[in-house]
mmCIF file with all atom_site columns, N, CA and C in Angstrom:
data_model
loop_
_atom_site.group_PDB
_atom_site.id
_atom_site.type_symbol
_atom_site.label_atom_id
_atom_site.label_alt_id
_atom_site.label_comp_id
_atom_site.label_asym_id
_atom_site.label_entity_id
_atom_site.label_seq_id
_atom_site.pdbx_PDB_ins_code
_atom_site.Cartn_x
_atom_site.Cartn_y
_atom_site.Cartn_z
_atom_site.occupancy
_atom_site.B_iso_or_equiv
_atom_site.pdbx_formal_charge
_atom_site.auth_seq_id
_atom_site.auth_comp_id
_atom_site.auth_asym_id
_atom_site.auth_atom_id
_atom_site.pdbx_PDB_model_num
ATOM 1   N N  . ALA A 1 1  ? 98.110  83.157 123.253 1.00 0.00 ? 1485 ALA A N  1
ATOM 2   C CA . ALA A 1 1  ? 99.423  82.775 123.727 1.00 0.00 ? 1485 ALA A CA 1
ATOM 3   C C  . ALA A 1 1  ? 99.360  81.344 124.279 1.00 0.00 ? 1485 ALA A C  1
ATOM 4   N N  . ALA A 1 2  ? 100.537 80.703 124.212 1.00 0.00 ? 1486 ALA A N  1
ATOM 5   C CA . ALA A 1 2  ? 100.667 79.355 124.756 1.00 0.00 ? 1486 ALA A CA 1
ATOM 6   C C  . ALA A 1 2  ? 102.097 79.224 125.285 1.00 0.00 ? 1486 ALA A C  1
ATOM 7   N N  . ALA A 1 3  ? 102.294 78.320 126.199 1.00 0.00 ? 1487 ALA A N  1
ATOM 8   C CA . ALA A 1 3  ? 103.640 78.072 126.759 1.00 0.00 ? 1487 ALA A CA 1
ATOM 9   C C  . ALA A 1 3  ? 103.947 76.592 126.660 1.00 0.00 ? 1487 ALA A C  1
ATOM 10  N N  . ALA A 1 4  ? 105.202 76.280 126.475 1.00 0.00 ? 1488 ALA A N  1
ATOM 11  C CA . ALA A 1 4  ? 105.662 74.892 126.392 1.00 0.00 ? 1488 ALA A CA 1
ATOM 12  C C  . ALA A 1 4  ? 107.018 74.786 127.087 1.00 0.00 ? 1488 ALA A C  1
ATOM 13  N N  . VAL A 1 5  ? 107.241 73.655 127.718 1.00 0.00 ? 1489 VAL A N  1
ATOM 14  C CA . VAL A 1 5  ? 108.539 73.372 128.317 1.00 0.00 ? 1489 VAL A CA 1
ATOM 15  C C  . VAL A 1 5  ? 109.420 72.754 127.257 1.00 0.00 ? 1489 VAL A C  1
ATOM 16  N N  . ARG A 1 6  ? 110.600 73.298 127.098 1.00 0.00 ? 1490 ARG A N  1
ATOM 17  C CA . ARG A 1 6  ? 111.561 72.822 126.123 1.00 0.00 ? 1490 ARG A CA 1
ATOM 18  C C  . ARG A 1 6  ? 112.823 72.391 126.858 1.00 0.00 ? 1490 ARG A C  1
ATOM 19  N N  . GLU A 1 7  ? 113.675 71.671 126.137 1.00 0.00 ? 1491 GLU A N  1
ATOM 20  C CA . GLU A 1 7  ? 114.939 71.204 126.727 1.00 0.00 ? 1491 GLU A CA 1
ATOM 21  C C  . GLU A 1 7  ? 116.070 71.794 125.904 1.00 0.00 ? 1491 GLU A C  1
ATOM 22  N N  . SER A 1 8  ? 117.061 72.349 126.585 1.00 0.00 ? 1492 SER A N  1
ATOM 23  C CA . SER A 1 8  ? 118.223 72.930 125.909 1.00 0.00 ? 1492 SER A CA 1
ATOM 24  C C  . SER A 1 8  ? 119.152 71.799 125.476 1.00 0.00 ? 1492 SER A C  1
ATOM 25  N N  . GLY A 1 9  ? 120.161 72.144 124.721 1.00 0.00 ? 1493 GLY A N  1
ATOM 26  C CA . GLY A 1 9  ? 121.130 71.164 124.255 1.00 0.00 ? 1493 GLY A CA 1
ATOM 27  C C  . GLY A 1 9  ? 121.851 70.463 125.399 1.00 0.00 ? 1493 GLY A C  1
ATOM 28  N N  . SER A 1 10 ? 121.965 71.160 126.541 1.00 0.00 ? 1494 SER A N  1
ATOM 29  C CA . SER A 1 10 ? 122.644 70.561 127.719 1.00 0.00 ? 1494 SER A CA 1
ATOM 30  C C  . SER A 1 10 ? 121.671 69.773 128.606 1.00 0.00 ? 1494 SER A C  1
ATOM 31  N N  . GLY A 1 11 ? 120.395 69.718 128.196 1.00 0.00 ? 1495 GLY A N  1
ATOM 32  C CA . GLY A 1 11 ? 119.418 68.941 128.970 1.00 0.00 ? 1495 GLY A CA 1
ATOM 33  C C  . GLY A 1 11 ? 118.635 69.739 129.992 1.00 0.00 ? 1495 GLY A C  1
ATOM 34  N N  . ASP A 1 12 ? 118.878 71.030 130.103 1.00 0.00 ? 1496 ASP A N  1
ATOM 35  C CA . ASP A 1 12 ? 118.141 71.876 131.052 1.00 0.00 ? 1496 ASP A CA 1
ATOM 36  C C  . ASP A 1 12 ? 116.766 72.240 130.482 1.00 0.00 ? 1496 ASP A C  1
ATOM 37  N N  . ALA A 1 13 ? 115.748 72.208 131.315 1.00 0.00 ? 1497 ALA A N  1
ATOM 38  C CA . ALA A 1 13 ? 114.416 72.583 130.888 1.00 0.00 ? 1497 ALA A CA 1
ATOM 39  C C  . ALA A 1 13 ? 114.208 74.095 130.996 1.00 0.00 ? 1497 ALA A C  1
ATOM 40  N N  . PHE A 1 14 ? 113.458 74.653 130.037 1.00 0.00 ? 1498 PHE A N  1
ATOM 41  C CA . PHE A 1 14 ? 113.125 76.076 130.108 1.00 0.00 ? 1498 PHE A CA 1
ATOM 42  C C  . PHE A 1 14 ? 111.732 76.278 129.532 1.00 0.00 ? 1498 PHE A C  1
ATOM 43  N N  . LEU A 1 15 ? 111.110 77.393 129.896 1.00 0.00 ? 1499 LEU A N  1
ATOM 44  C CA . LEU A 1 15 ? 109.764 77.703 129.461 1.00 0.00 ? 1499 LEU A CA 1
ATOM 45  C C  . LEU A 1 15 ? 109.837 78.608 128.246 1.00 0.00 ? 1499 LEU A C  1
ATOM 46  N N  . GLN A 1 16 ? 109.127 78.212 127.182 1.00 0.00 ? 1500 GLN A N  1
ATOM 47  C CA . GLN A 1 16 ? 109.080 78.974 125.936 1.00 0.00 ? 1500 GLN A CA 1
ATOM 48  C C  . GLN A 1 16 ? 107.649 79.448 125.681 1.00 0.00 ? 1500 GLN A C  1
ATOM 49  N N  . ALA A 1 17 ? 107.485 80.749 125.438 1.00 0.00 ? 1501 ALA A N  1
ATOM 50  C CA . ALA A 1 17 ? 106.170 81.319 125.161 1.00 0.00 ? 1501 ALA A CA 1
ATOM 51  C C  . ALA A 1 17 ? 105.983 81.470 123.652 1.00 0.00 ? 1501 ALA A C  1
ATOM 52  N N  . HIS A 1 18 ? 104.790 81.128 123.181 1.00 0.00 ? 1502 HIS A N  1
ATOM 53  C CA . HIS A 1 18 ? 104.426 81.298 121.770 1.00 0.00 ? 1502 HIS A CA 1
ATOM 54  C C  . HIS A 1 18 ? 103.320 82.351 121.762 1.00 0.00 ? 1502 HIS A C  1
ATOM 55  N N  . LEU A 1 19 ? 103.559 83.453 121.047 1.00 0.00 ? 1503 LEU A N  1
ATOM 56  C CA . LEU A 1 19 ? 102.694 84.607 121.119 1.00 0.00 ? 1503 LEU A CA 1
ATOM 57  C C  . LEU A 1 19 ? 102.190 85.032 119.733 1.00 0.00 ? 1503 LEU A C  1
ATOM 58  N N  . VAL A 1 20 ? 100.989 85.587 119.708 1.00 0.00 ? 1504 VAL A N  1
ATOM 59  C CA . VAL A 1 20 ? 100.410 86.163 118.500 1.00 0.00 ? 1504 VAL A CA 1
ATOM 60  C C  . VAL A 1 20 ? 100.039 87.604 118.834 1.00 0.00 ? 1504 VAL A C  1
ATOM 61  N N  . ALA A 1 21 ? 100.578 88.539 118.089 1.00 0.00 ? 1505 ALA A N  1
ATOM 62  C CA . ALA A 1 21 ? 100.293 89.964 118.337 1.00 0.00 ? 1505 ALA A CA 1
ATOM 63  C C  . ALA A 1 21 ? 98.922  90.320 117.788 1.00 0.00 ? 1505 ALA A C  1
ATOM 64  N N  . ALA A 1 22 ? 98.238  91.197 118.487 1.00 0.00 ? 1506 ALA A N  1
ATOM 65  C CA . ALA A 1 22 ? 96.979  91.732 117.992 1.00 0.00 ? 1506 ALA A CA 1
ATOM 66  C C  . ALA A 1 22 ? 97.272  92.590 116.752 1.00 0.00 ? 1506 ALA A C  1
ATOM 67  N N  . PRO A 1 23 ? 96.368  92.630 115.780 1.00 0.00 ? 1507 PRO A N  1
ATOM 68  C CA . PRO A 1 23 ? 96.594  93.448 114.578 1.00 0.00 ? 1507 PRO A CA 1
ATOM 69  C C  . PRO A 1 23 ? 96.914  94.903 114.958 1.00 0.00 ? 1507 PRO A C  1
ATOM 70  N N  . GLY A 1 24 ? 98.005  95.400 114.408 1.00 0.00 ? 1508 GLY A N  1
ATOM 71  C CA . GLY A 1 24 ? 98.406  96.784 114.654 1.00 0.00 ? 1508 GLY A CA 1
ATOM 72  C C  . GLY A 1 24 ? 99.161  97.005 115.941 1.00 0.00 ? 1508 GLY A C  1
ATOM 73  N N  . ALA A 1 25 ? 99.300  95.961 116.762 1.00 0.00 ? 1509 ALA A N  1
ATOM 74  C CA . ALA A 1 25 ? 99.986  96.121 118.052 1.00 0.00 ? 1509 ALA A CA 1
ATOM 75  C C  . ALA A 1 25 ? 101.498 96.179 117.842 1.00 0.00 ? 1509 ALA A C  1
ATOM 76  N N  . GLU A 1 26 ? 102.159 96.918 118.712 1.00 0.00 ? 1510 GLU A N  1
ATOM 77  C CA . GLU A 1 26 ? 103.621 96.972 118.702 1.00 0.00 ? 1510 GLU A CA 1
ATOM 78  C C  . GLU A 1 26 ? 104.142 95.766 119.459 1.00 0.00 ? 1510 GLU A C  1
ATOM 79  N N  . ILE A 1 27 ? 105.128 95.084 118.894 1.00 0.00 ? 1511 ILE A N  1
ATOM 80  C CA . ILE A 1 27 ? 105.686 93.894 119.533 1.00 0.00 ? 1511 ILE A CA 1
ATOM 81  C C  . ILE A 1 27 ? 106.820 94.307 120.463 1.00 0.00 ? 1511 ILE A C  1
ATOM 82  N N  . ALA A 1 28 ? 106.680 93.914 121.730 1.00 0.00 ? 1512 ALA A N  1
ATOM 83  C CA . ALA A 1 28 ? 107.705 94.224 122.734 1.00 0.00 ? 1512 ALA A CA 1
ATOM 84  C C  . ALA A 1 28 ? 108.902 93.295 122.535 1.00 0.00 ? 1512 ALA A C  1
ATOM 85  N N  . ASP A 1 29 ? 110.078 93.763 122.951 1.00 0.00 ? 1513 ASP A N  1
ATOM 86  C CA . ASP A 1 29 ? 111.258 92.883 122.865 1.00 0.00 ? 1513 ASP A CA 1
ATOM 87  C C  . ASP A 1 29 ? 111.243 91.923 124.050 1.00 0.00 ? 1513 ASP A C  1
ATOM 88  N N  . ASP A 1 30 ? 112.076 90.892 123.970 1.00 0.00 ? 1514 ASP A N  1
ATOM 89  C CA . ASP A 1 30 ? 112.107 89.847 124.993 1.00 0.00 ? 1514 ASP A CA 1
ATOM 90  C C  . ASP A 1 30 ? 112.370 90.397 126.394 1.00 0.00 ? 1514 ASP A C  1
ATOM 91  N N  . GLY A 1 31 ? 113.274 91.347 126.489 1.00 0.00 ? 1515 GLY A N  1
ATOM 92  C CA . GLY A 1 31 ? 113.599 91.936 127.797 1.00 0.00 ? 1515 GLY A CA 1
ATOM 93  C C  . GLY A 1 31 ? 112.412 92.633 128.429 1.00 0.00 ? 1515 GLY A C  1
ATOM 94  N N  . GLU A 1 32 ? 111.670 93.364 127.608 1.00 0.00 ? 1516 GLU A N  1
ATOM 95  C CA . GLU A 1 32 ? 110.487 94.067 128.110 1.00 0.00 ? 1516 GLU A CA 1
ATOM 96  C C  . GLU A 1 32 ? 109.421 93.072 128.556 1.00 0.00 ? 1516 GLU A C  1
ATOM 97  N N  . LEU A 1 33 ? 109.234 92.008 127.785 1.00 0.00 ? 1517 LEU A N  1
ATOM 98  C CA . LEU A 1 33 ? 108.277 90.963 128.158 1.00 0.00 ? 1517 LEU A CA 1
ATOM 99  C C  . LEU A 1 33 ? 108.648 90.313 129.487 1.00 0.00 ? 1517 LEU A C  1
ATOM 100 N N  . ARG A 1 34 ? 109.948 89.985 129.633 1.00 0.00 ? 1518 ARG A N  1
ATOM 101 C CA . ARG A 1 34 ? 110.404 89.380 130.893 1.00 0.00 ? 1518 ARG A CA 1
ATOM 102 C C  . ARG A 1 34 ? 110.153 90.325 132.072 1.00 0.00 ? 1518 ARG A C  1
ATOM 103 N N  . ARG A 1 35 ? 110.405 91.595 131.886 1.00 0.00 ? 1519 ARG A N  1
ATOM 104 C CA . ARG A 1 35 ? 110.203 92.570 132.961 1.00 0.00 ? 1519 ARG A CA 1
ATOM 105 C C  . ARG A 1 35 ? 108.722 92.660 133.337 1.00 0.00 ? 1519 ARG A C  1
ATOM 106 N N  . LEU A 1 36 ? 107.863 92.791 132.350 1.00 0.00 ? 1520 LEU A N  1
ATOM 107 C CA . LEU A 1 36 ? 106.424 92.898 132.601 1.00 0.00 ? 1520 LEU A CA 1
ATOM 108 C C  . LEU A 1 36 ? 105.870 91.635 133.274 1.00 0.00 ? 1520 LEU A C  1
ATOM 109 N N  . LEU A 1 37 ? 106.259 90.480 132.726 1.00 0.00 ? 1521 LEU A N  1
ATOM 110 C CA . LEU A 1 37 ? 105.783 89.237 133.324 1.00 0.00 ? 1521 LEU A CA 1
ATOM 111 C C  . LEU A 1 37 ? 106.396 88.986 134.703 1.00 0.00 ? 1521 LEU A C  1
ATOM 112 N N  . GLY A 1 38 ? 107.630 89.414 134.873 1.00 0.00 ? 1522 GLY A N  1
ATOM 113 C CA . GLY A 1 38 ? 108.301 89.260 136.162 1.00 0.00 ? 1522 GLY A CA 1
ATOM 114 C C  . GLY A 1 38 ? 107.637 90.037 137.261 1.00 0.00 ? 1522 GLY A C  1
ATOM 115 N N  . ASP A 1 39 ? 106.961 91.131 136.904 1.00 0.00 ? 1523 ASP A N  1
ATOM 116 C CA . ASP A 1 39 ? 106.217 91.927 137.897 1.00 0.00 ? 1523 ASP A CA 1
ATOM 117 C C  . ASP A 1 39 ? 104.935 91.218 138.348 1.00 0.00 ? 1523 ASP A C  1
ATOM 118 N N  . ALA A 1 40 ? 104.414 90.293 137.515 1.00 0.00 ? 1524 ALA A N  1
ATOM 119 C CA . ALA A 1 40 ? 103.137 89.664 137.796 1.00 0.00 ? 1524 ALA A CA 1
ATOM 120 C C  . ALA A 1 40 ? 103.211 88.167 138.156 1.00 0.00 ? 1524 ALA A C  1
ATOM 121 N N  . LEU A 1 41 ? 104.333 87.536 137.788 1.00 0.00 ? 1525 LEU A N  1
ATOM 122 C CA . LEU A 1 41 ? 104.434 86.079 137.987 1.00 0.00 ? 1525 LEU A CA 1
ATOM 123 C C  . LEU A 1 41 ? 105.649 85.716 138.839 1.00 0.00 ? 1525 LEU A C  1
ATOM 124 N N  . PRO A 1 42 ? 105.584 84.539 139.478 1.00 0.00 ? 1526 PRO A N  1
ATOM 125 C CA . PRO A 1 42 ? 106.783 84.026 140.152 1.00 0.00 ? 1526 PRO A CA 1
ATOM 126 C C  . PRO A 1 42 ? 107.880 83.785 139.128 1.00 0.00 ? 1526 PRO A C  1
ATOM 127 N N  . THR A 1 43 ? 109.109 83.903 139.535 1.00 0.00 ? 1527 THR A N  1
ATOM 128 C CA . THR A 1 43 ? 110.268 83.801 138.623 1.00 0.00 ? 1527 THR A CA 1
ATOM 129 C C  . THR A 1 43 ? 110.238 82.521 137.792 1.00 0.00 ? 1527 THR A C  1
ATOM 130 N N  . HIS A 1 44 ? 109.888 81.379 138.384 1.00 0.00 ? 1528 HIS A N  1
ATOM 131 C CA . HIS A 1 44 ? 109.912 80.121 137.649 1.00 0.00 ? 1528 HIS A CA 1
ATOM 132 C C  . HIS A 1 44 ? 108.837 80.024 136.575 1.00 0.00 ? 1528 HIS A C  1
ATOM 133 N N  . MET A 1 45 ? 107.888 80.977 136.563 1.00 0.00 ? 1529 MET A N  1
ATOM 134 C CA . MET A 1 45 ? 106.809 80.951 135.579 1.00 0.00 ? 1529 MET A CA 1
ATOM 135 C C  . MET A 1 45 ? 107.044 81.959 134.441 1.00 0.00 ? 1529 MET A C  1
ATOM 136 N N  . VAL A 1 46 ? 108.110 82.713 134.485 1.00 0.00 ? 1530 VAL A N  1
ATOM 137 C CA . VAL A 1 46 ? 108.436 83.684 133.445 1.00 0.00 ? 1530 VAL A CA 1
ATOM 138 C C  . VAL A 1 46 ? 109.213 82.982 132.328 1.00 0.00 ? 1530 VAL A C  1
ATOM 139 N N  . PRO A 1 47 ? 108.684 82.952 131.110 1.00 0.00 ? 1531 PRO A N  1
ATOM 140 C CA . PRO A 1 47 ? 109.383 82.291 130.014 1.00 0.00 ? 1531 PRO A CA 1
ATOM 141 C C  . PRO A 1 47 ? 110.767 82.906 129.756 1.00 0.00 ? 1531 PRO A C  1
ATOM 142 N N  . THR A 1 48 ? 111.698 82.079 129.310 1.00 0.00 ? 1532 THR A N  1
ATOM 143 C CA . THR A 1 48 ? 113.022 82.547 128.968 1.00 0.00 ? 1532 THR A CA 1
ATOM 144 C C  . THR A 1 48 ? 113.186 82.708 127.462 1.00 0.00 ? 1532 THR A C  1
ATOM 145 N N  . SER A 1 49 ? 112.227 82.175 126.705 1.00 0.00 ? 1533 SER A N  1
ATOM 146 C CA . SER A 1 49 ? 112.283 82.267 125.239 1.00 0.00 ? 1533 SER A CA 1
ATOM 147 C C  . SER A 1 49 ? 110.893 82.665 124.738 1.00 0.00 ? 1533 SER A C  1
ATOM 148 N N  . TYR A 1 50 ? 110.870 83.532 123.702 1.00 0.00 ? 1534 TYR A N  1
ATOM 149 C CA . TYR A 1 50 ? 109.620 84.022 123.152 1.00 0.00 ? 1534 TYR A CA 1
ATOM 150 C C  . TYR A 1 50 ? 109.616 83.818 121.646 1.00 0.00 ? 1534 TYR A C  1
ATOM 151 N N  . VAL A 1 51 ? 108.538 83.207 121.125 1.00 0.00 ? 1535 VAL A N  1
ATOM 152 C CA . VAL A 1 51 ? 108.401 82.951 119.693 1.00 0.00 ? 1535 VAL A CA 1
ATOM 153 C C  . VAL A 1 51 ? 107.152 83.681 119.203 1.00 0.00 ? 1535 VAL A C  1
ATOM 154 N N  . TRP A 1 52 ? 107.312 84.624 118.286 1.00 0.00 ? 1536 TRP A N  1
ATOM 155 C CA . TRP A 1 52 ? 106.175 85.346 117.712 1.00 0.00 ? 1536 TRP A CA 1
ATOM 156 C C  . TRP A 1 52 ? 105.679 84.574 116.494 1.00 0.00 ? 1536 TRP A C  1
ATOM 157 N N  . ARG A 1 53 ? 104.360 84.373 116.413 1.00 0.00 ? 1537 ARG A N  1
ATOM 158 C CA . ARG A 1 53 ? 103.757 83.616 115.328 1.00 0.00 ? 1537 ARG A CA 1
ATOM 159 C C  . ARG A 1 53 ? 102.622 84.429 114.703 1.00 0.00 ? 1537 ARG A C  1
ATOM 160 N N  . ALA A 1 54 ? 102.315 84.127 113.472 1.00 0.00 ? 1538 ALA A N  1
ATOM 161 C CA . ALA A 1 54 ? 101.162 84.754 112.818 1.00 0.00 ? 1538 ALA A CA 1
ATOM 162 C C  . ALA A 1 54 ? 99.874  84.217 113.414 1.00 0.00 ? 1538 ALA A C  1
ATOM 163 N N  . GLN A 1 55 ? 99.907  82.929 113.786 1.00 0.00 ? 1539 GLN A N  1
ATOM 164 C CA . GLN A 1 55 ? 98.768  82.297 114.460 1.00 0.00 ? 1539 GLN A CA 1
ATOM 165 C C  . GLN A 1 55 ? 99.288  81.058 115.174 1.00 0.00 ? 1539 GLN A C  1
ATOM 166 N N  . LEU A 1 56 ? 98.586  80.609 116.208 1.00 0.00 ? 1540 LEU A N  1
ATOM 167 C CA . LEU A 1 56 ? 98.958  79.398 116.899 1.00 0.00 ? 1540 LEU A CA 1
ATOM 168 C C  . LEU A 1 56 ? 98.461  78.196 116.102 1.00 0.00 ? 1540 LEU A C  1
ATOM 169 N N  . PRO A 1 57 ? 99.226  77.096 116.107 1.00 0.00 ? 1541 PRO A N  1
ATOM 170 C CA . PRO A 1 57 ? 98.792  75.917 115.361 1.00 0.00 ? 1541 PRO A CA 1
ATOM 171 C C  . PRO A 1 57 ? 97.583  75.268 116.021 1.00 0.00 ? 1541 PRO A C  1
ATOM 172 N N  . THR A 1 58 ? 96.651  74.820 115.215 1.00 0.00 ? 1542 THR A N  1
ATOM 173 C CA . THR A 1 58 ? 95.464  74.160 115.767 1.00 0.00 ? 1542 THR A CA 1
ATOM 174 C C  . THR A 1 58 ? 95.253  72.804 115.086 1.00 0.00 ? 1542 THR A C  1
ATOM 175 N N  . ALA A 1 59 ? 94.640  71.911 115.843 1.00 0.00 ? 1543 ALA A N  1
ATOM 176 C CA . ALA A 1 59 ? 94.265  70.590 115.353 1.00 0.00 ? 1543 ALA A CA 1
ATOM 177 C C  . ALA A 1 59 ? 92.947  70.735 114.598 1.00 0.00 ? 1543 ALA A C  1
ATOM 178 N N  . PRO A 1 60 ? 92.527  69.723 113.848 1.00 0.00 ? 1544 PRO A N  1
ATOM 179 C CA . PRO A 1 60 ? 91.253  69.784 113.150 1.00 0.00 ? 1544 PRO A CA 1
ATOM 180 C C  . PRO A 1 60 ? 90.065  70.089 114.075 1.00 0.00 ? 1544 PRO A C  1
ATOM 181 N N  . SER A 1 61 ? 90.185  69.732 115.348 1.00 0.00 ? 1545 SER A N  1
ATOM 182 C CA . SER A 1 61 ? 89.131  69.994 116.326 1.00 0.00 ? 1545 SER A CA 1
ATOM 183 C C  . SER A 1 61 ? 89.063  71.473 116.726 1.00 0.00 ? 1545 SER A C  1
ATOM 184 N N  . GLY A 1 62 ? 90.103  72.256 116.344 1.00 0.00 ? 1546 GLY A N  1
ATOM 185 C CA . GLY A 1 62 ? 90.160  73.653 116.716 1.00 0.00 ? 1546 GLY A CA 1
ATOM 186 C C  . GLY A 1 62 ? 90.959  73.904 117.994 1.00 0.00 ? 1546 GLY A C  1
ATOM 187 N N  . LYS A 1 63 ? 91.359  72.836 118.664 1.00 0.00 ? 1547 LYS A N  1
ATOM 188 C CA . LYS A 1 63 ? 92.165  72.988 119.861 1.00 0.00 ? 1547 LYS A CA 1
ATOM 189 C C  . LYS A 1 63 ? 93.620  73.234 119.494 1.00 0.00 ? 1547 LYS A C  1
ATOM 190 N N  . LEU A 1 64 ? 94.383  73.757 120.458 1.00 0.00 ? 1548 LEU A N  1
ATOM 191 C CA . LEU A 1 64 ? 95.813  74.021 120.264 1.00 0.00 ? 1548 LEU A CA 1
ATOM 192 C C  . LEU A 1 64 ? 96.531  72.731 119.918 1.00 0.00 ? 1548 LEU A C  1
ATOM 193 N N  . ALA A 1 65 ? 97.359  72.749 118.885 1.00 0.00 ? 1549 ALA A N  1
ATOM 194 C CA . ALA A 1 65 ? 98.187  71.593 118.509 1.00 0.00 ? 1549 ALA A CA 1
ATOM 195 C C  . ALA A 1 65 ? 99.536  71.749 119.169 1.00 0.00 ? 1549 ALA A C  1
ATOM 196 N N  . ARG A 1 66 ? 99.623  71.296 120.410 1.00 0.00 ? 1550 ARG A N  1
ATOM 197 C CA . ARG A 1 66 ? 100.848 71.482 121.215 1.00 0.00 ? 1550 ARG A CA 1
ATOM 198 C C  . ARG A 1 66 ? 102.073 70.846 120.569 1.00 0.00 ? 1550 ARG A C  1
ATOM 199 N N  . ALA A 1 67 ? 101.887 69.731 119.884 1.00 0.00 ? 1551 ALA A N  1
ATOM 200 C CA . ALA A 1 67 ? 103.038 69.031 119.258 1.00 0.00 ? 1551 ALA A CA 1
ATOM 201 C C  . ALA A 1 67 ? 103.679 69.902 118.192 1.00 0.00 ? 1551 ALA A C  1
ATOM 202 N N  . GLU A 1 68 ? 102.950 70.871 117.663 1.00 0.00 ? 1552 GLU A N  1
ATOM 203 C CA . GLU A 1 68 ? 103.481 71.742 116.604 1.00 0.00 ? 1552 GLU A CA 1
ATOM 204 C C  . GLU A 1 68 ? 104.138 73.016 117.151 1.00 0.00 ? 1552 GLU A C  1
ATOM 205 N N  . LEU A 1 69 ? 104.126 73.197 118.444 1.00 0.00 ? 1553 LEU A N  1
ATOM 206 C CA . LEU A 1 69 ? 104.749 74.402 119.025 1.00 0.00 ? 1553 LEU A CA 1
ATOM 207 C C  . LEU A 1 69 ? 106.254 74.264 118.963 1.00 0.00 ? 1553 LEU A C  1
#
């Protein structure tokens, strides 16, 4: 998983989570994720948007390619 700060059309910043499901895992809906994370994190750290990916983008070095999120 990775998180990135994004900007809405009105200029407001929000946190977007990029997630990869484990093989065979059931994917939770956004509301369930917010609830689970809300129990463990401060409100300002709970993402408002969730993007499911087959894999996270990586640079040739193997590190996360944040610009591609």
